[in-house]
């Protein structure tokens, strides 16, 4: 049903493009001057990812490509990797002030400006990818996200999902919560706050700086995404143990942000194309991660001799407890964070019951010995 709606919307948007590009509509050629609508609009998209980085950077490229294709070339978007036009963590401000019309990144990078931002990317022990998309599209998720970014002149759209992430790269084994104490780890969002409460030292660095930070010993541990992306950065050269589960990012949503004035200046059909191209990339990126992760994991384990480890249950229980404290704090001091969490918590409580009955019981059945 959702897929059919999406295809219908895309077909409609494409049809609208064709009609207006020809200067024809139901009322005839005069209603829409062909010159005005066939003008090419050029946008810049700045990203928090290294240029062409697998999945993330290429996902941003794909988004630009789709917008160009669906608009018949009327809206052209040029993509800039982190550091090309602005630094990775300057993306939000650059799009807000209109240096670029569009950006691609992760909402939790902006938690210093918007306390509720991490709720739109990943909450430790929170939504799976399917669940967060259900909250975005079928509940209040996108609406609340837009409310959070409105004061900054930005319109956010879900535009990618990494699927479940890994718990990170370590050079010592984690046997108990004591092993987290003093650990300097790159981990963004609420996960970083949890690590801090567990006695660790969270660091937020853009992806492109992680390998060097690990190599130089500036940080002791890092998380990034999962096998597909972590293999690309070569973390196996600087860390021995690769931990699961990715308790801190169970299905991280990525964002496209659009300068509100630039968006409002677009004709309606181009607005629809931008919005729906984001939906397509949201779907395609998750499929890419699902398809590539296991293959990359085999390379990491068999070729590069990475040692897989699982966080002990006691450590996970403590992380979960601390997640509750982090959320209680942020929602106590920020009105919008409280509103967003109320929506997310209520949705998570009901949707997770169905996930348990539908998916979890099936996965158990699929794993039974025959
Ligand atoms: Ca991550």
XYZ file of C-alpha atoms and ligand atoms in Angstrom:
371
model
C 0.000 0.000 0.000
C 2.715 2.473 1.034
C 4.843 1.411 -1.908
C 1.914 1.895 -4.280
C 1.253 5.371 -2.873
C 4.898 6.270 -3.302
C 5.009 5.055 -6.891
C 1.766 6.921 -7.552
C 3.167 10.105 -6.061
C 6.370 9.802 -8.066
C 4.468 9.120 -11.262
C 2.289 12.133 -10.488
C 5.302 14.307 -9.807
C 6.998 13.106 -13.001
C 3.812 13.732 -14.986
C 3.522 17.224 -13.504
C 7.123 17.872 -14.493
C 6.533 16.757 -18.054
C 3.398 18.840 -18.358
C 4.837 22.017 -16.908
C 8.139 21.563 -18.724
C 6.134 21.564 -21.979
C 4.201 24.569 -20.771
C 0.927 22.657 -21.022
C -1.648 21.830 -18.433
C -5.370 21.227 -18.377
C -6.103 24.881 -19.023
C -3.823 25.023 -22.036
C -0.411 26.352 -22.863
C -1.107 29.949 -21.841
C -1.735 29.198 -18.163
C 1.913 28.366 -17.422
C 4.511 30.332 -19.355
C 7.011 27.775 -20.676
C 9.983 30.094 -20.105
C 9.233 30.566 -16.430
C 8.842 26.870 -15.596
C 11.673 25.523 -17.716
C 14.248 27.690 -15.928
C 16.887 25.534 -14.332
C 17.287 25.962 -10.585
C 20.681 25.108 -9.160
C 21.131 24.044 -5.570
C 24.093 23.057 -3.455
C 23.930 20.112 -1.043
C 26.528 20.062 1.742
C 27.028 16.833 3.662
C 28.575 15.619 6.893
C 30.129 12.652 5.018
C 33.393 12.272 3.158
C 32.749 12.702 -0.581
C 31.413 9.489 -2.165
C 31.675 7.549 1.121
C 29.847 4.195 0.618
C 26.178 4.296 1.624
C 26.198 7.761 3.230
C 28.023 9.937 0.684
C 26.733 7.886 -2.225
C 23.233 8.120 -0.708
C 23.508 11.925 -0.824
C 24.711 11.650 -4.452
C 21.748 9.414 -5.248
C 19.356 11.942 -3.709
C 20.765 14.718 -5.914
C 20.657 12.455 -8.964
C 17.016 11.492 -8.318
C 15.927 15.109 -7.883
C 17.579 15.933 -11.217
C 15.994 12.960 -12.996
C 12.496 13.371 -11.580
C 12.472 17.094 -12.324
C 13.624 16.551 -15.890
C 16.712 18.605 -15.077
C 14.757 21.616 -13.779
C 16.271 21.288 -10.312
C 19.961 20.464 -10.328
C 21.685 19.680 -7.043
C 25.467 19.667 -6.706
C 26.794 17.620 -3.796
C 29.739 18.660 -1.621
C 31.553 16.266 0.703
C 32.550 17.279 4.231
C 35.188 20.004 4.090
C 34.644 20.881 0.440
C 32.380 23.875 0.963
C 31.899 23.734 4.740
C 33.105 21.381 7.466
C 31.050 18.315 8.455
C 29.600 19.920 11.563
C 28.887 23.247 9.831
C 26.239 21.701 7.572
C 23.285 22.715 9.738
C 24.337 26.383 9.965
C 25.311 26.559 6.291
C 21.849 25.432 5.167
C 20.134 27.538 7.813
C 21.802 30.725 6.555
C 21.426 29.728 2.881
C 25.089 29.172 1.977
C 23.725 25.885 0.611
C 20.062 25.140 -0.083
C 20.268 21.560 1.110
C 22.237 19.322 3.464
C 22.579 15.620 4.301
C 23.646 14.320 7.685
C 22.385 12.995 11.018
C 20.111 14.903 13.391
C 22.041 13.928 16.537
C 24.992 16.023 15.402
C 22.922 19.113 16.253
C 22.053 18.240 19.860
C 24.043 21.290 21.071
C 21.609 23.583 19.220
C 18.432 21.512 19.502
C 18.188 19.282 22.576
C 15.425 17.183 20.943
C 17.467 16.506 17.772
C 18.808 13.048 18.741
C 15.230 11.716 18.946
C 15.065 12.094 15.151
C 18.139 9.959 14.479
C 18.551 7.313 17.154
C 17.693 6.709 20.781
C 19.644 4.000 22.611
C 17.443 0.910 23.049
C 14.791 2.687 20.946
C 13.271 2.211 17.508
C 14.337 -0.318 14.899
C 14.546 1.072 11.316
C 10.991 -0.085 10.498
C 9.662 1.376 13.718
C 11.239 4.803 13.312
C 9.901 5.021 9.752
C 6.445 4.132 11.055
C 6.755 6.942 13.606
C 7.969 9.379 10.940
C 5.376 8.643 8.276
C 2.392 7.229 10.118
C 2.545 9.160 13.396
C 3.915 12.543 14.522
C 7.604 11.993 13.785
C 8.115 14.189 10.717
C 5.700 16.824 12.013
C 7.605 17.178 15.298
C 10.931 17.171 13.477
C 9.742 20.066 11.323
C 8.633 21.899 14.450
C 12.095 21.446 15.993
C 13.927 22.818 12.926
C 11.451 25.613 12.049
C 13.132 28.307 14.232
C 16.302 27.712 12.197
C 14.577 28.184 8.825
C 15.059 24.520 7.946
C 12.767 21.748 6.732
C 13.969 18.215 7.578
C 13.087 15.007 5.726
C 14.025 11.419 6.631
C 16.565 10.520 3.929
C 18.356 7.312 4.745
C 18.791 4.705 7.428
C 21.889 2.711 8.324
C 19.969 -0.216 9.797
C 21.217 -1.586 13.121
C 24.745 -0.405 13.873
C 27.613 -2.138 15.663
C 28.669 -1.281 19.208
C 32.127 -0.093 18.173
C 35.836 -0.815 17.982
C 37.927 -1.375 21.106
C 41.462 -2.375 21.925
C 40.522 -3.882 25.250
C 37.702 -6.224 26.121
C 34.672 -4.938 28.011
C 33.950 -7.359 30.854
C 32.063 -5.021 33.161
C 30.931 -1.413 33.445
C 34.269 -0.730 35.209
C 35.986 -1.157 31.832
C 34.099 1.884 30.502
C 35.634 4.174 33.137
C 38.124 6.594 31.611
C 37.523 5.201 28.141
C 37.778 7.965 25.543
C 35.355 6.963 22.834
C 33.872 8.628 19.794
C 30.154 8.146 20.184
C 27.600 10.841 19.273
C 24.078 11.616 20.442
C 22.437 10.216 23.578
C 24.821 7.243 23.393
C 27.661 9.620 24.222
C 25.754 10.975 27.219
C 25.228 7.425 28.448
C 28.929 6.662 28.095
C 29.743 9.790 30.108
C 27.441 8.727 32.929
C 29.117 5.324 32.900
C 32.446 7.082 33.553
C 33.677 7.256 29.959
C 34.751 10.294 27.973
C 32.583 10.719 24.883
C 34.026 12.528 21.891
C 32.123 13.733 18.844
C 34.194 13.710 15.677
C 33.124 13.549 12.033
C 33.602 10.155 10.356
C 36.497 11.343 8.221
C 38.658 12.023 11.306
C 38.102 8.753 13.142
C 40.821 6.559 11.684
C 43.535 9.064 12.458
C 42.158 9.704 15.947
C 42.312 5.964 16.651
C 45.745 5.612 15.080
C 47.256 8.493 17.034
C 45.680 7.333 20.299
C 43.671 10.556 20.624
C 40.706 8.241 21.296
C 40.691 4.695 22.742
C 37.585 3.430 20.996
C 35.131 4.439 18.332
C 31.825 3.524 16.888
C 30.928 4.500 13.340
C 28.204 2.529 11.600
C 28.427 -1.196 10.852
C 30.590 -3.654 8.902
C 29.933 -2.168 5.438
C 31.034 1.345 6.461
C 33.584 0.371 9.096
C 35.460 -1.833 6.616
C 35.666 1.147 4.252
C 37.386 3.232 6.945
C 39.815 0.417 7.779
C 39.225 0.386 11.539
C 40.450 -3.217 11.644
C 43.978 -1.756 11.277
C 43.705 0.208 14.515
C 41.422 -1.875 16.746
C 41.216 -5.516 17.678
C 37.723 -6.074 19.046
C 34.460 -5.337 17.283
C 31.467 -5.248 19.616
C 27.793 -5.988 19.174
C 25.020 -4.966 19.680
C 24.777 -1.356 18.581
C 22.709 -0.564 21.674
C 23.145 3.176 21.074
C 21.960 3.219 17.455
C 19.478 0.429 16.722
C 18.405 1.918 13.391
C 19.740 5.390 12.788
C 17.731 7.670 10.570
C 19.610 10.144 8.412
C 18.302 13.493 7.353
C 18.052 15.796 4.392
C 17.632 19.406 5.474
C 16.350 22.065 3.132
C 16.530 25.833 3.548
C 12.872 26.802 4.083
C 13.015 29.925 1.884
C 14.598 27.978 -0.979
C 11.976 25.234 -0.604
C 9.072 27.666 -0.523
C 10.375 29.377 -3.669
C 10.037 26.089 -5.597
C 6.924 25.308 -7.646
C 4.696 22.705 -5.937
C 5.741 19.842 -8.206
C 9.439 20.386 -7.451
C 8.635 20.501 -3.740
C 6.910 17.119 -4.123
C 9.904 15.768 -6.028
C 12.343 16.813 -3.267
C 10.140 15.252 -0.607
C 9.586 11.991 -2.476
C 13.188 11.663 -3.630
C 14.082 11.725 0.089
C 11.606 8.867 0.648
C 13.174 6.838 -2.138
C 16.663 7.327 -0.698
C 15.358 6.457 2.760
C 14.239 3.088 1.356
C 17.208 2.423 -0.913
C 19.881 3.218 1.647
C 18.468 0.798 4.202
C 18.332 -1.890 1.491
C 21.980 -1.193 0.665
C 23.099 -1.637 4.283
C 21.032 -4.794 4.706
C 22.550 -6.221 1.523
C 26.188 -5.325 2.247
C 26.778 -5.684 5.972
C 27.190 -9.455 6.263
C 29.543 -9.641 3.303
C 31.721 -6.915 4.835
C 31.608 -8.641 8.227
C 32.956 -11.850 6.660
C 35.844 -9.857 5.163
C 36.579 -8.249 8.530
C 36.553 -11.563 10.393
C 38.088 -13.930 7.838
C 40.526 -11.705 6.013
C 41.440 -9.131 8.654
C 41.023 -11.385 11.710
C 38.822 -8.986 13.626
C 37.565 -10.507 16.872
C 33.830 -10.211 17.440
C 32.628 -9.657 20.970
C 29.252 -9.124 22.628
C 28.712 -6.623 25.458
C 27.894 -8.504 28.681
C 24.217 -8.313 29.699
C 25.122 -6.435 32.892
C 26.827 -3.707 30.874
C 23.830 -3.449 28.543
C 21.439 -3.280 31.520
C 23.470 -0.422 32.992
C 23.559 1.404 29.641
C 19.810 1.022 29.439
C 19.311 2.374 32.951
C 21.545 5.359 32.160
C 19.635 5.975 28.909
C 16.531 6.495 31.068
C 18.432 9.089 33.132
C 19.734 10.907 30.058
C 16.243 11.125 28.560
C 14.749 12.243 31.901
C 17.303 15.068 32.057
C 16.894 16.320 28.515
C 13.103 16.221 28.688
C 13.116 18.050 32.048
C 15.058 20.987 30.687
C 13.598 21.308 27.169
C 9.888 21.670 26.448
C 10.083 20.385 22.877
C 12.245 17.408 23.855
C 9.523 16.484 26.369
C 6.864 16.732 23.663
C 8.884 14.678 21.173
C 9.718 12.000 23.734
C 6.067 11.757 24.837
C 5.111 10.997 21.230
C 8.015 8.634 20.662
C 7.594 6.786 23.940
C 3.872 6.189 23.395
C 4.498 4.993 19.838
C 7.416 2.787 20.871
C 5.350 1.139 23.595
C 2.611 0.115 21.196
C 4.697 -0.677 18.100
C 7.276 -2.727 20.005
C 4.505 -5.088 21.163
C 3.747 -5.885 17.541
C 7.462 -6.185 16.675
C 7.807 -8.732 19.469
C 4.816 -10.747 18.341
C 5.319 -10.410 14.610
C 9.039 -10.177 14.009
C 10.805 -11.392 17.118
C 8.740 -14.577 17.380
C 9.313 -15.235 13.695
C 13.075 -14.681 13.984
C 13.107 -17.147 16.841
C 11.205 -19.642 14.705
C 13.589 -19.136 11.784
C 16.534 -19.818 14.046
C 15.204 -23.104 15.440
C 17.270 -26.182 14.735
C 15.632 -28.582 12.347
Ca 27.106 5.557 14.648
